[in-house]
Coordinates of C-alpha atoms in Angstrom, one line a residue:
X1 CA 2.7 68.3 -14.7
X2 CA 4.6 65.0 -14.9
X3 CA 3.3 64.2 -11.6
X4 CA -0.2 64.7 -12.6
X5 CA 0.3 62.7 -15.8
X6 CA 2.0 59.9 -14.2
X7 CA -0.5 59.6 -11.4
X8 CA -2.9 57.8 -13.5
X9 CA -0.7 55.1 -14.8
X10 CA -0.5 52.6 -12.0
X11 CA -0.6 49.3 -13.8
X12 CA -3.2 47.4 -11.6
X13 CA -6.9 46.4 -12.1
X14 CA -7.8 48.1 -8.7
X15 CA -6.4 51.4 -10.2
X16 CA -8.4 50.9 -13.5
X17 CA -11.5 50.5 -11.6
X18 CA -10.8 53.6 -9.5
X19 CA -10.3 55.6 -12.8
X20 CA -13.4 54.2 -14.3
X21 CA -15.3 55.3 -11.0
X22 CA -13.6 58.7 -11.1
X23 CA -14.8 59.2 -14.7
X24 CA -18.2 57.8 -14.6
X25 CA -20.0 61.1 -13.6
X26 CA -18.6 62.6 -16.9
X27 CA -19.0 59.7 -19.4
X28 CA -22.4 61.1 -20.8
X29 CA -23.4 64.6 -22.1
X30 CA -19.9 66.1 -20.6
X31 CA -17.8 63.6 -22.6
X32 CA -19.6 64.2 -25.8
X33 CA -19.4 67.9 -25.3
X34 CA -15.5 68.0 -24.2
X35 CA -13.9 65.0 -25.9
X36 CA -12.2 66.8 -28.7
X37 CA -10.7 69.5 -26.6
X38 CA -6.9 69.1 -25.5
X39 CA -6.4 71.4 -22.6
X40 CA -2.9 70.0 -22.0
X41 CA -1.4 67.4 -19.7
X42 CA -2.6 69.2 -16.6
X43 CA -6.4 68.8 -17.5
X44 CA -7.6 65.7 -18.9
X45 CA -11.2 66.2 -17.6
X46 CA -12.6 65.6 -20.9
X47 CA -11.2 62.1 -21.4
X48 CA -11.7 58.7 -19.6
X49 CA -7.9 57.8 -19.3
X50 CA -9.0 54.3 -19.2
X51 CA -7.2 53.2 -22.4
X52 CA -4.0 51.7 -20.6
X53 CA -6.0 49.5 -18.5
X54 CA -8.4 48.5 -21.4
X55 CA -5.6 47.8 -23.8
X56 CA -4.5 44.9 -21.5
X57 CA -7.9 43.9 -20.3
X58 CA -7.1 44.5 -16.7
X59 CA -10.5 45.9 -17.1
X60 CA -12.9 44.7 -19.8
X61 CA -14.9 46.6 -22.3
X62 CA -18.1 44.9 -21.0
X63 CA -17.6 46.0 -17.3
X64 CA -16.9 49.5 -18.8
X65 CA -19.9 49.9 -20.9
X66 CA -22.1 48.3 -18.4
X67 CA -21.2 50.9 -16.0
X68 CA -21.5 53.8 -18.2
X69 CA -24.8 52.7 -19.6
X70 CA -26.3 52.1 -16.2
X71 CA -25.1 55.4 -15.2
X72 CA -26.2 57.5 -18.3
X73 CA -28.3 55.4 -20.5
X74 CA -27.6 54.7 -24.2
X75 CA -28.5 58.1 -25.7
X76 CA -26.3 60.2 -23.5
X77 CA -23.4 57.6 -23.5
X78 CA -23.5 57.1 -27.2
X79 CA -20.4 59.0 -28.0
X80 CA -18.2 57.4 -25.2
X81 CA -19.6 54.0 -26.2
X82 CA -18.7 54.4 -29.8
X83 CA -15.0 55.3 -28.7
X84 CA -14.9 52.0 -26.8
X85 CA -16.1 50.3 -29.9
X86 CA -13.5 52.0 -32.2
X87 CA -10.7 49.8 -30.5
X88 CA -12.8 46.8 -30.8
X89 CA -13.5 47.7 -34.6
X90 CA -9.8 48.0 -35.3
X91 CA -9.0 44.9 -33.8
X92 CA -11.8 43.1 -35.6
X93 CA -10.7 44.7 -39.0
X94 CA -7.4 43.4 -38.6
X95 CA -8.3 40.2 -37.5
X96 CA -10.2 39.8 -40.7
X97 CA -7.1 40.8 -42.7
X98 CA -3.8 39.8 -40.9
X99 CA -1.7 39.9 -43.8
X100 CA -1.7 43.9 -43.7
X101 CA 0.2 43.8 -40.3
X102 CA 3.0 41.6 -41.8
X103 CA 3.3 44.1 -44.8
X104 CA 3.4 46.8 -42.4
X105 CA 6.2 45.4 -40.5
X106 CA 8.1 44.8 -43.6
X107 CA 7.7 48.4 -44.7
X108 CA 8.6 49.6 -41.4
X109 CA 11.9 47.9 -41.2
X110 CA 12.7 48.7 -44.9
X111 CA 11.9 52.3 -44.3
X112 CA 13.7 52.6 -41.0
X113 CA 16.9 51.5 -42.9
X114 CA 16.3 53.8 -45.7
X115 CA 15.3 57.0 -43.6
X116 CA 18.1 56.5 -40.6
X117 CA 20.1 59.6 -41.7
X118 CA 17.3 61.6 -42.7
X119 CA 17.5 64.9 -40.8
X120 CA 13.6 65.7 -41.2
X121 CA 12.8 62.3 -39.6
X122 CA 15.7 63.0 -36.5
X123 CA 14.1 66.6 -36.0
X124 CA 10.6 65.1 -35.6
X125 CA 11.3 62.4 -33.3
X126 CA 13.6 64.9 -31.3
X127 CA 10.7 67.5 -31.2
X128 CA 12.7 70.0 -33.1
X129 CA 10.6 71.0 -36.1
X130 CA 9.7 74.4 -35.1
X131 CA 6.0 73.5 -35.1
X132 CA 5.4 74.4 -31.3
X133 CA 2.2 72.2 -31.1
X134 CA 4.0 69.3 -32.7
X135 CA 7.2 69.7 -30.7
X136 CA 5.2 69.9 -27.4
X137 CA 3.2 66.5 -28.2
X138 CA 6.6 64.7 -28.9
X139 CA 7.8 65.8 -25.5
X140 CA 4.5 64.7 -23.9
X141 CA 4.5 61.4 -25.7
X142 CA 8.1 60.5 -24.7
X143 CA 7.9 61.5 -21.3
X144 CA 4.2 60.3 -20.4
X145 CA 3.6 57.6 -22.9
X146 CA 0.2 59.3 -23.5
X147 CA -1.5 61.7 -25.9
X148 CA -4.9 63.1 -26.2
X149 CA -6.9 61.4 -29.1
X150 CA -7.3 64.7 -31.1
X151 CA -3.6 65.3 -30.5
X152 CA -2.7 61.9 -32.0
X153 CA -4.8 62.7 -35.1
X154 CA -3.0 66.2 -35.5
X155 CA 0.3 64.9 -34.8
X156 CA -0.2 62.0 -37.5
X157 CA -1.4 64.4 -40.0
X158 CA 1.4 66.9 -39.5
X159 CA 3.8 64.1 -39.8
X160 CA 2.5 62.8 -43.1
X161 CA 1.4 65.9 -44.8
X162 CA 3.5 68.9 -43.7
X163 CA 6.5 67.2 -42.7
X164 CA 6.4 64.6 -45.5
X165 CA 7.6 61.9 -43.6
X166 CA 6.5 58.0 -44.0
X167 CA 3.4 57.1 -42.2
X168 CA 4.7 53.7 -41.2
X169 CA 7.6 55.4 -39.1
X170 CA 5.4 57.7 -37.5
X171 CA 3.1 54.6 -36.5
X172 CA 6.4 52.9 -35.3
X173 CA 7.2 55.9 -33.3
X174 CA 3.9 56.0 -31.4
X175 CA 3.8 52.1 -30.8
X176 CA 7.2 52.5 -29.1
X177 CA 6.2 55.1 -26.7
X178 CA 2.2 55.1 -26.3
X179 CA 1.2 53.3 -23.1
X180 CA -2.1 52.3 -24.8
X181 CA -0.8 51.2 -28.0
X182 CA -1.9 47.9 -29.7
X183 CA -1.0 46.9 -33.2
X184 CA -4.5 47.2 -34.6
X185 CA -5.6 50.5 -33.2
X186 CA -2.0 52.1 -33.8
X187 CA -1.5 51.0 -37.4
X188 CA -4.9 51.3 -38.8
X189 CA -5.4 54.8 -37.3
X190 CA -2.3 55.9 -39.1
X191 CA -3.6 54.6 -42.1
X192 CA -6.8 56.4 -41.7
X193 CA -5.3 59.7 -41.3
X194 CA -3.2 59.0 -44.3
X195 CA -6.6 58.4 -46.4
X196 CA -5.6 54.6 -47.0
X197 CA -8.1 52.9 -44.6
X198 CA -10.9 54.8 -46.2
X199 CA -9.2 55.3 -49.9
X200 CA -9.4 59.0 -50.9
X201 CA -10.7 60.1 -47.5
X202 CA -7.8 61.6 -45.2
X203 CA -7.6 63.7 -42.0
X204 CA -5.9 67.2 -42.5
X205 CA -4.7 69.0 -39.3
X206 CA -5.9 72.6 -39.6
X207 CA -4.3 75.4 -37.6
X208 CA -7.8 77.0 -36.7
X209 CA -8.9 73.7 -35.4
X210 CA -5.9 73.2 -33.4
X211 CA -6.2 76.6 -31.9
X212 CA -9.9 76.2 -31.1
X213 CA -9.6 72.9 -29.5
X214 CA -6.4 73.6 -27.5
X215 CA -7.9 76.6 -25.8
X216 CA -5.4 78.8 -27.8
X217 CA -2.3 77.1 -26.2
X218 CA -1.3 76.5 -29.9
X219 CA -1.7 78.0 -33.1
X220 CA 0.2 77.0 -36.0
X221 CA -1.1 79.2 -38.6
X222 CA 0.9 79.1 -41.9
X223 CA 2.9 76.2 -40.8
X224 CA 0.8 73.2 -41.9
X225 CA -0.1 71.9 -45.2
X226 CA -3.9 72.0 -45.2
X227 CA -4.3 71.3 -49.0
X228 CA -2.5 68.1 -49.2
X229 CA -3.9 65.3 -51.1
X230 CA -4.5 61.6 -49.4
X231 CA -1.9 59.0 -49.9
X232 CA -2.4 56.2 -52.2
X233 CA -1.0 52.7 -52.5
X234 CA -0.7 50.1 -55.1
X235 CA -2.1 46.8 -55.4
X236 CA -5.5 45.2 -54.6
X237 CA -7.4 45.4 -51.3
X238 CA -6.6 42.6 -48.9
X239 CA -9.1 39.7 -49.1
X240 CA -11.1 39.1 -45.9
X241 CA -9.9 35.9 -44.1
X242 CA -13.1 34.2 -42.2
X243 CA -12.5 34.0 -38.6
X244 CA -12.1 30.3 -37.6
X245 CA -14.8 29.1 -35.3
X246 CA -13.5 29.6 -31.5
X247 CA -12.6 26.4 -29.7
X248 CA -14.7 25.0 -27.1
X249 CA -13.6 25.3 -23.4
X250 CA -11.6 22.5 -22.7
X251 CA -12.7 19.6 -20.4
X252 CA -10.8 18.7 -17.2
X253 CA -7.9 20.4 -15.8
X254 CA -5.7 23.0 -17.6
X255 CA -3.0 25.7 -17.0
X256 CA -3.1 29.3 -17.8
X257 CA -0.8 31.5 -20.0
X258 CA -1.2 35.1 -19.2
X259 CA -0.4 37.7 -21.9
X260 CA -0.7 41.6 -21.8
X261 CA -3.6 41.0 -24.5
X262 CA -6.0 39.7 -21.6
X263 CA -5.3 40.1 -17.8
X264 CA -8.6 39.3 -16.4
X265 CA -8.4 35.6 -16.5
X266 CA -11.2 35.4 -13.6
X267 CA -13.6 36.0 -16.4
X268 CA -12.5 33.7 -18.8
X269 CA -14.6 30.7 -19.4
X270 CA -12.9 27.8 -17.4
X271 CA -14.6 24.5 -16.4
X272 CA -12.6 24.2 -13.1
X273 CA -9.6 25.6 -11.3
X274 CA -6.5 25.6 -13.3
X275 CA -3.6 23.4 -12.3
X276 CA -0.8 26.2 -13.0
X277 CA -0.2 29.5 -14.3
X278 CA 2.4 31.6 -16.0
X279 CA 2.7 34.9 -17.8
X280 CA 4.2 35.5 -21.2
X281 CA 6.8 38.5 -21.0
X282 CA 5.8 41.1 -23.4
X283 CA 7.9 42.0 -26.5
X284 CA 9.7 45.2 -25.7
X285 CA 9.8 47.2 -28.7
X286 CA 10.7 50.7 -27.4
X287 CA 12.6 52.0 -24.2
X288 CA 12.7 49.1 -21.9
X289 CA 12.5 51.8 -19.0
X290 CA 9.8 54.0 -20.8
X291 CA 6.0 54.4 -19.6
X292 CA 4.8 51.6 -21.8
X293 CA 7.4 48.9 -21.0
X294 CA 6.9 49.7 -17.3
X295 CA 3.1 49.5 -17.3
X296 CA 3.3 46.1 -19.2
X297 CA 5.5 44.6 -16.4
X298 CA 3.3 46.0 -13.6
X299 CA 0.3 44.9 -15.2
X300 CA 1.6 41.2 -15.9
X301 CA 2.4 41.1 -12.0
X302 CA -0.8 42.5 -11.0
X303 CA -2.5 39.8 -13.4
X304 CA -0.5 37.0 -11.7
X305 CA -1.6 38.3 -8.4
X306 CA -5.2 38.4 -9.3
X307 CA -4.8 34.8 -10.6
X308 CA -3.3 33.5 -7.5
X309 CA -6.0 35.2 -5.4
X310 CA -8.7 33.8 -7.4
X311 CA -7.5 30.2 -8.3
X312 CA -4.9 29.6 -5.7
X313 CA -2.0 29.1 -8.3
X314 CA 1.2 31.4 -8.4
X315 CA 3.4 31.4 -11.5
X316 CA 6.5 32.7 -13.1
X317 CA 6.9 35.3 -16.0
X318 CA 8.6 33.6 -18.9
X319 CA 10.0 34.4 -22.3
X320 CA 8.4 32.8 -25.4
X321 CA 11.4 30.2 -25.5
X322 CA 10.8 29.2 -22.0
X323 CA 7.1 28.4 -22.0
X324 CA 7.3 24.8 -23.5
X325 CA 9.5 23.6 -20.5
X326 CA 7.2 25.3 -18.1
X327 CA 4.4 23.4 -19.8
X328 CA 5.8 20.2 -19.1
X329 CA 6.1 20.8 -15.5
X330 CA 2.3 21.6 -15.1
X331 CA 1.2 17.7 -15.7
X332 CA -1.8 18.7 -18.0
X333 CA -2.4 18.5 -21.7
X334 CA -3.9 21.7 -22.2
X335 CA -2.6 25.1 -21.9
X336 CA -5.2 27.9 -22.0
X337 CA -4.9 31.7 -22.8
X338 CA -7.2 34.3 -24.4
X339 CA -7.3 34.6 -27.9
X340 CA -4.6 37.5 -28.9
X341 CA -5.7 39.8 -31.6
X342 CA -3.2 40.0 -34.8
X343 CA 0.1 41.3 -33.6
X344 CA 3.5 40.6 -31.9
X345 CA 1.6 38.5 -29.0
X346 CA -0.4 36.4 -31.3
X347 CA 2.8 35.7 -33.6
X348 CA 4.6 34.4 -30.4
X349 CA 1.5 32.2 -29.5
X350 CA 1.6 30.6 -33.0
X351 CA 5.2 29.8 -32.3
X352 CA 4.4 28.6 -28.9
X353 CA 1.5 26.5 -30.3
X354 CA 3.7 24.7 -32.6
X355 CA 6.4 23.7 -29.8
X356 CA 3.8 22.5 -27.4
X357 CA 2.3 20.6 -30.3
X358 CA 5.6 18.8 -30.8
X359 CA 5.7 17.8 -27.1
X360 CA 2.0 16.4 -27.3
X361 CA 0.3 19.4 -25.6
X362 CA -2.2 21.8 -26.6
X363 CA -2.6 25.7 -26.6
X364 CA -6.3 26.6 -26.7
X365 CA -7.0 30.2 -27.3
X366 CA -10.4 31.2 -26.0
X367 CA -12.5 33.8 -27.5
X368 CA -14.2 36.4 -25.5
X369 CA -17.7 36.7 -26.1
X370 CA -17.2 40.6 -26.8
X371 CA -14.7 39.6 -29.6
X372 CA -16.9 36.8 -31.0
X373 CA -19.8 39.2 -31.5
X374 CA -17.9 42.1 -32.6
X375 CA -15.1 41.1 -34.8
X376 CA -17.0 39.5 -37.7
X377 CA -18.9 43.0 -38.0
X378 CA -15.8 44.7 -39.0
X379 CA -15.8 43.9 -42.8
X380 CA -15.9 47.6 -43.9
X381 CA -15.6 51.1 -42.5
X382 CA -16.4 52.1 -38.8
X383 CA -19.8 53.5 -39.9
X384 CA -21.1 50.3 -41.2
X385 CA -19.8 48.8 -38.0
X386 CA -21.4 51.4 -35.8
X387 CA -24.9 50.3 -37.1
X388 CA -24.4 47.0 -35.3
X389 CA -23.2 48.5 -31.9
X390 CA -26.8 48.5 -30.5
X391 CA -27.2 44.9 -31.2
X392 CA -23.8 44.0 -30.0
X393 CA -24.3 45.9 -26.8
X394 CA -27.7 44.2 -26.1
X395 CA -26.1 40.5 -26.7
X396 CA -23.1 41.5 -24.7
X397 CA -24.7 43.0 -21.7
X398 CA -27.3 40.3 -21.4
X399 CA -24.7 37.9 -20.6
X400 CA -22.7 40.4 -18.2
X401 CA -22.8 39.2 -14.6
X402 CA -23.9 42.8 -13.5
X403 CA -27.0 42.6 -16.0

């Protein structure tokens, strides 16, 4: 099974496009019918498996949605398109409330210190709880860096409501292992399960649901807390922060800085061929030899290769502290990158921007049309956001080169 699971995770754009082509026939009615069934790592036919490439924009939301709509039409493809938009929604929601992630990070650090000797936490992370389903998912997560979306929900619910562990440490555990985790989707999904994203509405894992949707592989009857109340938190809701207007496309020659948030620079808006290119080494928060870190490194290398093929400029992979010195060698005033959603990379870019400014250079973060259209709609819950999806798709697809 390990070979089957790892087969999908080749960190290149070509591999992502091949997986999209493989999945397309099942992206309509079949996806809507089978998407909640987790039949195990050996049978992922009900899922797209596109998330590792989408997370880094080796392939983009626009091209995936365009291909699916062209194949199936809006009605049959509705459920899959909504799943694509969930990730966009989470990013937009956090982009409008960036302070939440800093609070989460502070809580995560504090709780990690407080719980470091707690046997229940150690048993959960080792997959030694005695709940077969949960323990199996721990093994799958650590070995392959991926879990079925429904299993992620069950896992988070069991972690919070049955094992009684802090949701922040569960989100941290996922982020350190999931090959497709981004700060917004990961953090806010855990808050949603806990009942904090939509106050009073939580997700409870139920043994019957697990049995039915795993084909009977697991049946934790009598082992789960199926009556738990949602979590609560003190303090007023976070105020919305209006998105700043996106910067205009810089005139003249620029140099490119790639990050793991967007590795498709050939679709960025650029006035002319860049003078140089570099990639920002991703922050490593888990095992440096784990599936997520391996994919990150390979994806960056592929992004640099595509940039060289498209623009004729090659470049190194740099630590954040090395970017300023590289920028000086480019001989240009402006370094261009894609706008990073709230998270670790965005925090790095903020520091890089200050350093570049001090030496007389600019860092311009371009906002993709997809994000510019969608993020401002993420002011409330997903169902409010969902009502805007048809209009967003029409606008986004109108500008797609294949339209």
